[in-house]
Phi, psi and omega in degrees: 000148181256129176242121179294158184298331185266014181291128177230109182296340177292341181279347180287131182288144177284142180278117184269107180256138176294150181299321183265032178298139179256137176252150172262126181230162177254121179219168177254144174303127186280346180206171173283139181210165180228127180299137175285331185278310188248350179082008183292134175273134176242113189271160180295132182104349180289134183275143184218144166273120188235158175261134184239132178225156174272131179289129180284142175058030176224116172217154179230112184049040178088354179270131178287149176260134180253151175242139178242134178252121172234170180245143178296141184292331183264311186254000175064025175285148186276135174237137182237142167211162183234161175283149180233078187295340182294314179261008185052055184208195177234150171247140179279132179261290180205166177099340182205163172251141178280133187278171184302138173231113184289320183296319182293318178299320177298317177297316180300317182295319176299316182295317180301311183296321176299317180298314176305315183292320179296318180293316180299318178296323178301318186275332187228108180298328181297318180303321181300312182297318183296313183298321177298314179297319175302314180297320183286324178297312182297325179294315178301316181298316183293322178295322176296318179295319181294322177295321178295322176292322175296316180299320179295315178301317181296316183300322180285329184283335181283353180289120183260100185291331176296311176304313178304312182296320181296314178304315182294322177296315177305316178300318180299307184302321177296320181290326177290321179296318178297324180292321181292326181290000000 
């Protein structure tokens, strides 16, 4: 490109874009959902041409939150969802319902059980001792199982196939000699 000697980039006017500008992006559905108008199932990983915008007045620890607009594959109804950086997930806004997620419920249940255990341990020192003994017993069982597996692997690893084949050949040769005699 040719830039004349009197070119000044500061004189180029800045492009004023609106804050709520929408971009067209290609994305995959982040979770299974069902359209509210026609009942069509939209599975995780289905590709869409979506409109993306930054949500105004919503940030999480300095991270902007984005809203996506997609259309149902059957009835073309608009479905919107936004990013949820707090839970590293997406939240459904409207147009569809999010389908059941077993993994998410399992994680929440695990967190809840851990919280209950910690609260119980704070209030009851005997419970702390009981939990420690349970944990140590479990750890001992795991170590025993691991030791058994190691021994089993060593037994299998000590088999010398070459020696076995040599012994088998010697037996065959001895049998041939006996037959010949």
